[in-house]
PDB file of C-alpha atoms in Angstrom:
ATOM      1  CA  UNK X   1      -0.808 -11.087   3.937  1.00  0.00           C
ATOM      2  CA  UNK X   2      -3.859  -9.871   5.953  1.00  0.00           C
ATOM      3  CA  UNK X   3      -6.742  -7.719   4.119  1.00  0.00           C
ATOM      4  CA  UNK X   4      -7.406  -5.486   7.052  1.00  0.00           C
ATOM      5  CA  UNK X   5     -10.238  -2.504   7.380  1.00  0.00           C
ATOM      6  CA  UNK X   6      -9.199   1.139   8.250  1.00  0.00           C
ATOM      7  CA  UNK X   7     -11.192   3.323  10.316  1.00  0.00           C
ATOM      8  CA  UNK X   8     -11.431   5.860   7.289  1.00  0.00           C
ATOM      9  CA  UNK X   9     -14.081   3.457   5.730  1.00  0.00           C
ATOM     10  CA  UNK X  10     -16.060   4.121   8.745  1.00  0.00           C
ATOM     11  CA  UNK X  11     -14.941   7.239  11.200  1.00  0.00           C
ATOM     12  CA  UNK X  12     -17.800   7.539  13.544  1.00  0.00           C
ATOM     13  CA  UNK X  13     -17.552   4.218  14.904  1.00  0.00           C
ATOM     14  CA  UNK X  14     -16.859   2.528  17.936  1.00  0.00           C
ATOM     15  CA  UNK X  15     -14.504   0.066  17.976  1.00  0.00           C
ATOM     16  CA  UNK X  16     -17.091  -2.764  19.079  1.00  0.00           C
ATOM     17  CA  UNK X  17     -19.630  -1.542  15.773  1.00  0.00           C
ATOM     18  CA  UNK X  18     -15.723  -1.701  13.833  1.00  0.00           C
ATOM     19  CA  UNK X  19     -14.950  -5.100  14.633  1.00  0.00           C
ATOM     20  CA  UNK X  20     -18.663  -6.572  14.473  1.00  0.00           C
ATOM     21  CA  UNK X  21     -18.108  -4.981  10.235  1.00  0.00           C
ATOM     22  CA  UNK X  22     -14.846  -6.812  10.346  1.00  0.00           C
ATOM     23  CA  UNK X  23     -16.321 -10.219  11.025  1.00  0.00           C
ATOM     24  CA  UNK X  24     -19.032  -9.557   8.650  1.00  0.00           C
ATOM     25  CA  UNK X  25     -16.661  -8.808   6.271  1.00  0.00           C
ATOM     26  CA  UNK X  26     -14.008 -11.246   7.217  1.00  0.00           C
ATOM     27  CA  UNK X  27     -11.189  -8.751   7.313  1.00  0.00           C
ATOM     28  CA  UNK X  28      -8.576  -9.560   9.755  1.00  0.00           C
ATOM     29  CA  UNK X  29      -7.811  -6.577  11.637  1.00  0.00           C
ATOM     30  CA  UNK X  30      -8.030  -2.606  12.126  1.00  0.00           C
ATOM     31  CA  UNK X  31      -5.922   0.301  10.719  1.00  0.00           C
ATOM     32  CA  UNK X  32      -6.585   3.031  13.248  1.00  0.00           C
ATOM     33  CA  UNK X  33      -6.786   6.188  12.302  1.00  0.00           C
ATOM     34  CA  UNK X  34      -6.714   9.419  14.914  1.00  0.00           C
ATOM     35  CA  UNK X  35      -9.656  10.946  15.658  1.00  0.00           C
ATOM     36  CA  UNK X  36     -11.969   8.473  14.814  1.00  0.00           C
ATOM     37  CA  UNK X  37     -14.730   7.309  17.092  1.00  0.00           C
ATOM     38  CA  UNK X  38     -13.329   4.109  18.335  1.00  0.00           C
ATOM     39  CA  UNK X  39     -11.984   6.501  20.910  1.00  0.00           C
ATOM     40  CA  UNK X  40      -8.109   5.469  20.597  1.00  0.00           C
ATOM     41  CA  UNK X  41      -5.178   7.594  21.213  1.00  0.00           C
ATOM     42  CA  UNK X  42      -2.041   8.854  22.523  1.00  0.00           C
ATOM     43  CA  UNK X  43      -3.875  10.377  25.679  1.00  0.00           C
ATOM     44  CA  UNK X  44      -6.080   7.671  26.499  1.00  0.00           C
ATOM     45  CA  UNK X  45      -4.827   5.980  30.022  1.00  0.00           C
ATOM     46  CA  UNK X  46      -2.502   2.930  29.744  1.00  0.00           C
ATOM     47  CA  UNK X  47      -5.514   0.614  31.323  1.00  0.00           C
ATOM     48  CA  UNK X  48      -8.343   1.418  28.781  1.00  0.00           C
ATOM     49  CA  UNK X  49      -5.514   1.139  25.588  1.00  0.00           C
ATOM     50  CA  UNK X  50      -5.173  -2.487  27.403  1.00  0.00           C
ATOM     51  CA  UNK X  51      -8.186  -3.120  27.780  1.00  0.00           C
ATOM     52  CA  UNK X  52      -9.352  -2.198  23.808  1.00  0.00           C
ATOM     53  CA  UNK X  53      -6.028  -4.261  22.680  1.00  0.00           C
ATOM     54  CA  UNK X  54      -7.807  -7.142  24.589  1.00  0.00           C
ATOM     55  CA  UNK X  55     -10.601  -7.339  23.238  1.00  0.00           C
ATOM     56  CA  UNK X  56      -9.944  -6.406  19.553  1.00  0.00           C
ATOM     57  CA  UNK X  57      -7.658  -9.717  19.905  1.00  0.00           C
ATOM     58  CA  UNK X  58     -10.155 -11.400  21.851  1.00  0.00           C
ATOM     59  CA  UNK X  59     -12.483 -11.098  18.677  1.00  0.00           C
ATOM     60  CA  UNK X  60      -9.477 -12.132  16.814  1.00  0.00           C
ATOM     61  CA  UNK X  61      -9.313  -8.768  14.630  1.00  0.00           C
ATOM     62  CA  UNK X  62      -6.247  -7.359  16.418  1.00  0.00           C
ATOM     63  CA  UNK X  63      -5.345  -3.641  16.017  1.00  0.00           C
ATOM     64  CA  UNK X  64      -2.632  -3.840  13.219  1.00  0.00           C
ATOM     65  CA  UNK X  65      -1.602  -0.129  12.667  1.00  0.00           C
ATOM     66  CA  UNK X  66      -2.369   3.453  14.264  1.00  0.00           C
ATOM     67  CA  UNK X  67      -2.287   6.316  12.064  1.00  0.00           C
ATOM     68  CA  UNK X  68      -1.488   9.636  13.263  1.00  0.00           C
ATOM     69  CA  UNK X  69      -2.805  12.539  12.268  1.00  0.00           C
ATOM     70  CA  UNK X  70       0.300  14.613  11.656  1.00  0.00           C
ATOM     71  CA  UNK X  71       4.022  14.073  11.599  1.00  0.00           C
ATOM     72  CA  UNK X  72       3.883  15.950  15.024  1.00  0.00           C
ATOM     73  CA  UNK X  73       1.580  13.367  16.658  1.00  0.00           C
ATOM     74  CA  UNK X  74       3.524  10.209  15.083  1.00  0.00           C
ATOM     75  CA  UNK X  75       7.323  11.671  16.296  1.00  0.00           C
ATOM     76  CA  UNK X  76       5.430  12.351  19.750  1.00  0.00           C
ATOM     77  CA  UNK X  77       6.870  10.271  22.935  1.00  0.00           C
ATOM     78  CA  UNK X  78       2.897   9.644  23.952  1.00  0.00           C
ATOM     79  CA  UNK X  79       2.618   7.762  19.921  1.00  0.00           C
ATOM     80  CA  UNK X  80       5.523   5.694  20.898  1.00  0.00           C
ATOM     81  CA  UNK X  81       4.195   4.550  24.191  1.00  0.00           C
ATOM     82  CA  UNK X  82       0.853   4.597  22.143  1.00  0.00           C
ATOM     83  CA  UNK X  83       2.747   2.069  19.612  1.00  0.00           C
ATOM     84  CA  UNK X  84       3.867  -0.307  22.615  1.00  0.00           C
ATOM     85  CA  UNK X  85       0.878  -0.433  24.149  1.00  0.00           C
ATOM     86  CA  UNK X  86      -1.248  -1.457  21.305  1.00  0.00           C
ATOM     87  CA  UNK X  87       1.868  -3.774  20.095  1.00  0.00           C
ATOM     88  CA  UNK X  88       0.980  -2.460  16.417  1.00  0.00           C
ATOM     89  CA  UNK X  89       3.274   0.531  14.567  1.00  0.00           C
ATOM     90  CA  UNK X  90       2.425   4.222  14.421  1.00  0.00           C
ATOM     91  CA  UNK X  91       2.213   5.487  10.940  1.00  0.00           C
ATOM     92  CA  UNK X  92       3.489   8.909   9.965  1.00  0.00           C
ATOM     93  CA  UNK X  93       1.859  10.332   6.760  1.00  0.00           C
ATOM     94  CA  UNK X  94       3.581  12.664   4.788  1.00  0.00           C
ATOM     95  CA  UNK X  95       2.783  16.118   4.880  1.00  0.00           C
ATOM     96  CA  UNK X  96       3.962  17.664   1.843  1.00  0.00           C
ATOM     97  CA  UNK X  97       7.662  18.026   2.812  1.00  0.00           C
ATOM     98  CA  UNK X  98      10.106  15.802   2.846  1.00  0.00           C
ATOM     99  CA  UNK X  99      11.176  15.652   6.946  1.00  0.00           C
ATOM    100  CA  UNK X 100      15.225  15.637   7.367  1.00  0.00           C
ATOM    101  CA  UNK X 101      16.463  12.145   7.600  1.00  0.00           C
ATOM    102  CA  UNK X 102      18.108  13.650  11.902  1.00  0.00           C
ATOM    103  CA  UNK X 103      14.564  13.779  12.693  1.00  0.00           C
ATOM    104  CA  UNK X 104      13.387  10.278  11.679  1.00  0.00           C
ATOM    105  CA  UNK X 105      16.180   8.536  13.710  1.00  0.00           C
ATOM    106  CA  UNK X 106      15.298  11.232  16.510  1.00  0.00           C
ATOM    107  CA  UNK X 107      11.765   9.786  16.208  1.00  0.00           C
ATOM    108  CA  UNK X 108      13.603   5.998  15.851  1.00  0.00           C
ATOM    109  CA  UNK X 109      15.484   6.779  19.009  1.00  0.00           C
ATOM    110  CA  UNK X 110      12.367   7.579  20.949  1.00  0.00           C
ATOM    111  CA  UNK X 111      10.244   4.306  19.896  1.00  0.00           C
ATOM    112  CA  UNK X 112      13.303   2.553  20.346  1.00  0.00           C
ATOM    113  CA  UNK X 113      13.156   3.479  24.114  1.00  0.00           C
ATOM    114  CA  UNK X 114       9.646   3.498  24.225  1.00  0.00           C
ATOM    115  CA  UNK X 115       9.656  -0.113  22.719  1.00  0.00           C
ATOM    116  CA  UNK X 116       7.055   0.895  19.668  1.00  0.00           C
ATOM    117  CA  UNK X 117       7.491   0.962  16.061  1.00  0.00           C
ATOM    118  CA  UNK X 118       7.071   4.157  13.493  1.00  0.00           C
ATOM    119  CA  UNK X 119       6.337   3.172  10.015  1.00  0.00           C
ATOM    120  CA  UNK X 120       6.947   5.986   7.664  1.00  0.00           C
ATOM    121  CA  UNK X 121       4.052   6.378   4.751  1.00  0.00           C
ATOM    122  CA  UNK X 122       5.474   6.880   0.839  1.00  0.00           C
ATOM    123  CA  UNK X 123       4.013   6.633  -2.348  1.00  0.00           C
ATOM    124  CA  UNK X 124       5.126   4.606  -5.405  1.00  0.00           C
ATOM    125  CA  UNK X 125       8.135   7.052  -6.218  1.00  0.00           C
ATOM    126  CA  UNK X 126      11.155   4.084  -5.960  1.00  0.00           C
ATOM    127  CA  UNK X 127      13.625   7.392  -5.135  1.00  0.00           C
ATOM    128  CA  UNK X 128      11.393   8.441  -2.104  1.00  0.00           C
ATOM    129  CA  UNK X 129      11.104   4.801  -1.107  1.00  0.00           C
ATOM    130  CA  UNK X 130      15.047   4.455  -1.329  1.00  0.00           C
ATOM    131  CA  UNK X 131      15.797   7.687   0.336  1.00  0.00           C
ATOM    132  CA  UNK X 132      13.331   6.606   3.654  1.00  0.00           C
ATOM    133  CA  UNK X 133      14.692   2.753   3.790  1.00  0.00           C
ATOM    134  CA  UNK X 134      18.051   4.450   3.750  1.00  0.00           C
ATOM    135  CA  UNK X 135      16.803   6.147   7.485  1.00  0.00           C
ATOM    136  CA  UNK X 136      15.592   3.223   8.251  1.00  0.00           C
ATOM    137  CA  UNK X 137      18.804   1.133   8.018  1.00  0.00           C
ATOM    138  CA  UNK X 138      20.349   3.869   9.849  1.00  0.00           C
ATOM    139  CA  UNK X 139      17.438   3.332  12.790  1.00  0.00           C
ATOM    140  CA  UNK X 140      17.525   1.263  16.107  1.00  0.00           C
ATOM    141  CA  UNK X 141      16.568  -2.284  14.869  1.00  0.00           C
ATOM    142  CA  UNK X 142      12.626  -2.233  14.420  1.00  0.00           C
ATOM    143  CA  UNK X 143      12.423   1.426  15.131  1.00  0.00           C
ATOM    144  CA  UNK X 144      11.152   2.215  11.913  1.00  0.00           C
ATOM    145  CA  UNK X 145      10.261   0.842   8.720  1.00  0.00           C
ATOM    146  CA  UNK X 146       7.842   1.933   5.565  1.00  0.00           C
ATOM    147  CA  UNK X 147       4.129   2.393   5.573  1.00  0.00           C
ATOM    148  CA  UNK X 148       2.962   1.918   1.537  1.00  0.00           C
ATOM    149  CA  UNK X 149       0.192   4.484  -0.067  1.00  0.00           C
ATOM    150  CA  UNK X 150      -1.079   2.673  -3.071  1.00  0.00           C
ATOM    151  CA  UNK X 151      -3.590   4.636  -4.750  1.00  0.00           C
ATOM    152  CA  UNK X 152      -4.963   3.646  -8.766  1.00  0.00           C
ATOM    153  CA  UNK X 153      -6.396   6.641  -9.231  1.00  0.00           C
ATOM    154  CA  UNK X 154      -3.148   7.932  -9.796  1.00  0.00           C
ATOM    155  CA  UNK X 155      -2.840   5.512 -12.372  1.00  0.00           C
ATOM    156  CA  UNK X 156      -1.438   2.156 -13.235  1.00  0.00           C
ATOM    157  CA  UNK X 157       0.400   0.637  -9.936  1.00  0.00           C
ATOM    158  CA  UNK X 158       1.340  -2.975 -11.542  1.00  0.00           C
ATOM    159  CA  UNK X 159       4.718  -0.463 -12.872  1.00  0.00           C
ATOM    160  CA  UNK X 160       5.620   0.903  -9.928  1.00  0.00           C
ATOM    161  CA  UNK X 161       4.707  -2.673  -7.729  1.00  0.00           C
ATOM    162  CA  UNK X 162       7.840  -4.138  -9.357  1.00  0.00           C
ATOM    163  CA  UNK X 163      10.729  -0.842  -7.963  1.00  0.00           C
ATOM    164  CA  UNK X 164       9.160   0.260  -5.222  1.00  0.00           C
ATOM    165  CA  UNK X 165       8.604  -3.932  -3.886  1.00  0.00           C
ATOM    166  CA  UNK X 166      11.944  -4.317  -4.785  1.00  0.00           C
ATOM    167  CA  UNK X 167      13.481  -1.090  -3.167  1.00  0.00           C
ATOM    168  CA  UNK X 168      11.692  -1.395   0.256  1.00  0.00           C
ATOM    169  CA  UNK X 169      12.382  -5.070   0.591  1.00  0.00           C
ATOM    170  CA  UNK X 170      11.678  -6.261   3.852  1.00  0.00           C
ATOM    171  CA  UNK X 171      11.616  -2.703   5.222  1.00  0.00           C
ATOM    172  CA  UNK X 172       7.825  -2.657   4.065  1.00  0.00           C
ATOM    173  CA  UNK X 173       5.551  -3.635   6.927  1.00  0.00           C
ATOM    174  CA  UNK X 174       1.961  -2.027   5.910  1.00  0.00           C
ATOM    175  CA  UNK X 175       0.299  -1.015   2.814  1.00  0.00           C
ATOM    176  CA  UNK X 176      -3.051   0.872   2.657  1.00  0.00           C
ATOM    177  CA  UNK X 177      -4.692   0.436  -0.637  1.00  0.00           C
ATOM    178  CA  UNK X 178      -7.094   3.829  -1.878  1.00  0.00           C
ATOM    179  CA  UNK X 179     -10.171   2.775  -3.322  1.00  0.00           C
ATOM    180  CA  UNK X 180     -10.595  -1.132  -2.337  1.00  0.00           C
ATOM    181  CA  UNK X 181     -13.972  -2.494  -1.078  1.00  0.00           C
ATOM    182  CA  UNK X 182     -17.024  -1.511  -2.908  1.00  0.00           C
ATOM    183  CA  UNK X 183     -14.737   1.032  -5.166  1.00  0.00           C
ATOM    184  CA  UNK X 184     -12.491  -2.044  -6.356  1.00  0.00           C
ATOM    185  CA  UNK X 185     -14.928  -2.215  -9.529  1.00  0.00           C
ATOM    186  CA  UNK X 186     -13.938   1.021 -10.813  1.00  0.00           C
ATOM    187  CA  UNK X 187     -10.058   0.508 -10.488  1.00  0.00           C
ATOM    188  CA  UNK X 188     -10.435  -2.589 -13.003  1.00  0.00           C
ATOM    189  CA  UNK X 189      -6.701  -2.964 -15.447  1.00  0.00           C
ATOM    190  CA  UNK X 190      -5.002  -0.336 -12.661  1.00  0.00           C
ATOM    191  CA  UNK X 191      -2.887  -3.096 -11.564  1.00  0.00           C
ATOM    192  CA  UNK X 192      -4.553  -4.230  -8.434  1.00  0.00           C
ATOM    193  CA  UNK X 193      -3.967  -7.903  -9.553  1.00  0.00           C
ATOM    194  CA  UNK X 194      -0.443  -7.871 -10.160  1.00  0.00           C
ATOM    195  CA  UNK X 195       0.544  -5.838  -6.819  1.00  0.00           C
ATOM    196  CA  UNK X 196      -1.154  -9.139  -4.646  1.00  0.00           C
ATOM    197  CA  UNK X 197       0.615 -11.112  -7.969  1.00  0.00           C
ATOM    198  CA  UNK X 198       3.556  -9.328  -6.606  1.00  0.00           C
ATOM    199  CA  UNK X 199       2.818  -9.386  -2.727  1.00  0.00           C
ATOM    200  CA  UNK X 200       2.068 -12.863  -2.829  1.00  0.00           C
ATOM    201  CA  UNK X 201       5.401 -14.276  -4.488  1.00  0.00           C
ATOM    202  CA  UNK X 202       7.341 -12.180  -2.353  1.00  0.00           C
ATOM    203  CA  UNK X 203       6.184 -13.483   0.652  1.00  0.00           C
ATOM    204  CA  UNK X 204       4.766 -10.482   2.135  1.00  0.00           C
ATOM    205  CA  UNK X 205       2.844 -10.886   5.357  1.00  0.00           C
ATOM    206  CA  UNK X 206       2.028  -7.425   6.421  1.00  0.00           C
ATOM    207  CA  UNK X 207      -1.387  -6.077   6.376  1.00  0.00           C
ATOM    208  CA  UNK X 208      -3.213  -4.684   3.524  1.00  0.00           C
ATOM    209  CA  UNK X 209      -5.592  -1.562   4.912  1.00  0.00           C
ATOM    210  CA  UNK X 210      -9.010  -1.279   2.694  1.00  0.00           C
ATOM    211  CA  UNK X 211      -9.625   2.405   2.619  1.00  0.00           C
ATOM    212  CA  UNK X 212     -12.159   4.556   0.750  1.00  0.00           C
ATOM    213  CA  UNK X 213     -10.397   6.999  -1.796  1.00  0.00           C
ATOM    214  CA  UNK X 214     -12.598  10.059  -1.180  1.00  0.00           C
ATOM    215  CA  UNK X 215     -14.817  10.667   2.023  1.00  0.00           C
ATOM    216  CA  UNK X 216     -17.939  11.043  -0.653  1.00  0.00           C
ATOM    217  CA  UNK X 217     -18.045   7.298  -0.970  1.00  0.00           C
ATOM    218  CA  UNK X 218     -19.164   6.983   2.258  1.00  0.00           C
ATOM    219  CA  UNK X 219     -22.200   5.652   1.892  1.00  0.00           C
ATOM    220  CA  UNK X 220     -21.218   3.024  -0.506  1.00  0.00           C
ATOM    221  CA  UNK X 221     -18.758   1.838   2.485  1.00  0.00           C
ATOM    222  CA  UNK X 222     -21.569   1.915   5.088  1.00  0.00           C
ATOM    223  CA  UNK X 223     -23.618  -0.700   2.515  1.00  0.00           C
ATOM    224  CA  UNK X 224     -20.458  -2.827   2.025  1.00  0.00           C
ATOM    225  CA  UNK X 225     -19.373  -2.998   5.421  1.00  0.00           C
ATOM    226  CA  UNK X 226     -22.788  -3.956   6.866  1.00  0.00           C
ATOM    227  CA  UNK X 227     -26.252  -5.091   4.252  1.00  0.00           C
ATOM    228  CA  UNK X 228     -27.765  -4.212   1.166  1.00  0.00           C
ATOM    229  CA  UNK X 229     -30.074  -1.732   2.853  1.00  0.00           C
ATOM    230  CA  UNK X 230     -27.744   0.307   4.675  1.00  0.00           C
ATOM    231  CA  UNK X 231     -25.933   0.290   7.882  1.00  0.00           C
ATOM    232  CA  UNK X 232     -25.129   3.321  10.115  1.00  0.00           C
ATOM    233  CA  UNK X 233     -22.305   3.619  13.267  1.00  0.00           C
ATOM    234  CA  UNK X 234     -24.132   4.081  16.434  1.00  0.00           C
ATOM    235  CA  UNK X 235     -27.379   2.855  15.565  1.00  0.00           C
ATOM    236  CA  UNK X 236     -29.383   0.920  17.794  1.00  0.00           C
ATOM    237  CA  UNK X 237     -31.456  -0.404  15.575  1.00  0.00           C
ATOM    238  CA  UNK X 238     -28.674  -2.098  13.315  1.00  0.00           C
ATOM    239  CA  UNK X 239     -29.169  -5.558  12.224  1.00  0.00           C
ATOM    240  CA  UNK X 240     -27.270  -8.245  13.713  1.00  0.00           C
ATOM    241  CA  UNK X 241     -27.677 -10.439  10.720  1.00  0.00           C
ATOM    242  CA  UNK X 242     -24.277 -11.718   8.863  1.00  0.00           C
ATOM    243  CA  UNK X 243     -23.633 -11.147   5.554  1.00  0.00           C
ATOM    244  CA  UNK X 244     -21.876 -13.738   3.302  1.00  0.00           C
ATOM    245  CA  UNK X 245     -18.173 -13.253   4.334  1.00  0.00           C
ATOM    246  CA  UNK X 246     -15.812 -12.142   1.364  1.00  0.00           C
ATOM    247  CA  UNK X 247     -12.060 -11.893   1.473  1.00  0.00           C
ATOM    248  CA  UNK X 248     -11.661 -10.670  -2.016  1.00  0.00           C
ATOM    249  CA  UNK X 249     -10.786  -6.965  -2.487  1.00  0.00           C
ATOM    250  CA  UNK X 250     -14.256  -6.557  -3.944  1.00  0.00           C
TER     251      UNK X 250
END
């Protein structure tokens, strides 16, 4: 299992300021998210998508996950090619409705061609987890598989760890966790310790995204992911100082 960062944490970044957090952190990749400033996207020219693969890897925080914007973005054939290109999945979130399961394998067929990966995003419902590994069993193998929301602000997760862990098996390839990082304190007997209980004795070795759980937290991230006195994106005058690296979820 890999504690990764997303780009929520941090959205007006580059991806050089992103990965410089990473190491100070000692998190061991990047969740993507559209729109952010790293700069990433379906549109951006083949050579520059290699080129920021390269070095990401190169600073040995690879690019583990892209996540679109919309459902329209993630089905898109420029995502799947996006998805090849960076060699890490597309995530689809879920807008609100549940999508038909003919347009998921549509979407499968085109990363299958594309040679790219979609992971599709639930939440800790075991019947919405069964009902999108049931598309994905249906999908071109390593088309698609499940993207996990895991948010204890909703309340207790260690319940749900147990069906939804079991019901995704080895369909589950990423998990973004709402609230980690310098919010982990406040989540205390939500269950955080028995989902990596959990994670750990079933072998999982996807990533785990850190991701605030509100945007107004922002500046608590900025602290966390830099020094005590503050740290800004685009700042010339950051300081290039390392902090003491930390691989717990606090």
């Amino acid at each position: 299992m890999r504690l990764v960062l997303s780009t929520a944490a941090a959205a007006d970044c580059t991806l050089d300021e992103l990965l410089a957090a990473c190491a100070r952190r000692g998190l061991a990749g990047l969740e993507l998210v559209s729109g952010h400033g790293h700069g990433i996207g379906p549109a951006l020219d083949p050579v520059r998508l290699e080129e920021h693969r390269l070095r990401a890897e190169g600073r040995g925080i690879p690019i583990v996950a892209f996540r679109a914007a919309d459902r329209t973005e993630a089905y898109s054939p420029a995502a799947a090619r996006l998805s090849a290109a960076l060699r890490a999945p597309i995530i689809a979130p879920r807008d609100g409705d549940r999508p038909p399961e003919e347009a998921l394998l549509a979407a499968a067929a085109t990363y299958a061609h594309a040679g790219g990966t979609l992971l599709l995003e639930h939440g800790s419902d075991p019947a919405e987890v069964a009902r999108l590994r049931h598309a994905v069993e249906r999908a071109p193998a390593r088309a698609l598989a499940l993207a996990w929301d895991v948010d204890p602000a909703a309340g207790d997760v260690s319940g749900a760890a147990a069906s939804v862990l079991e019901v995704a098996g080895p369909s589950l390839r990423h998990i973004r966790l709402l609230g980690g990082g310098p919010e982990a304190a406040q989540h205390e007997g939500r269950g955080i310790g028995a989902l990596m209980a959990r994670l750990t004795l079933r072998g999982y070795d996807g990533a785990l995204a850190l991701a605030p759980s509100t945007p107004r937290y922002r500046i608590a991230w900025s602290a966390w992911l830099g020094r005590s006195g503050g740290w800004g994106c685009g700042s010339k005058a950051a300081d290039p100082s390392l902090v003491r690296l930390d691989r717990a979820l606090t």
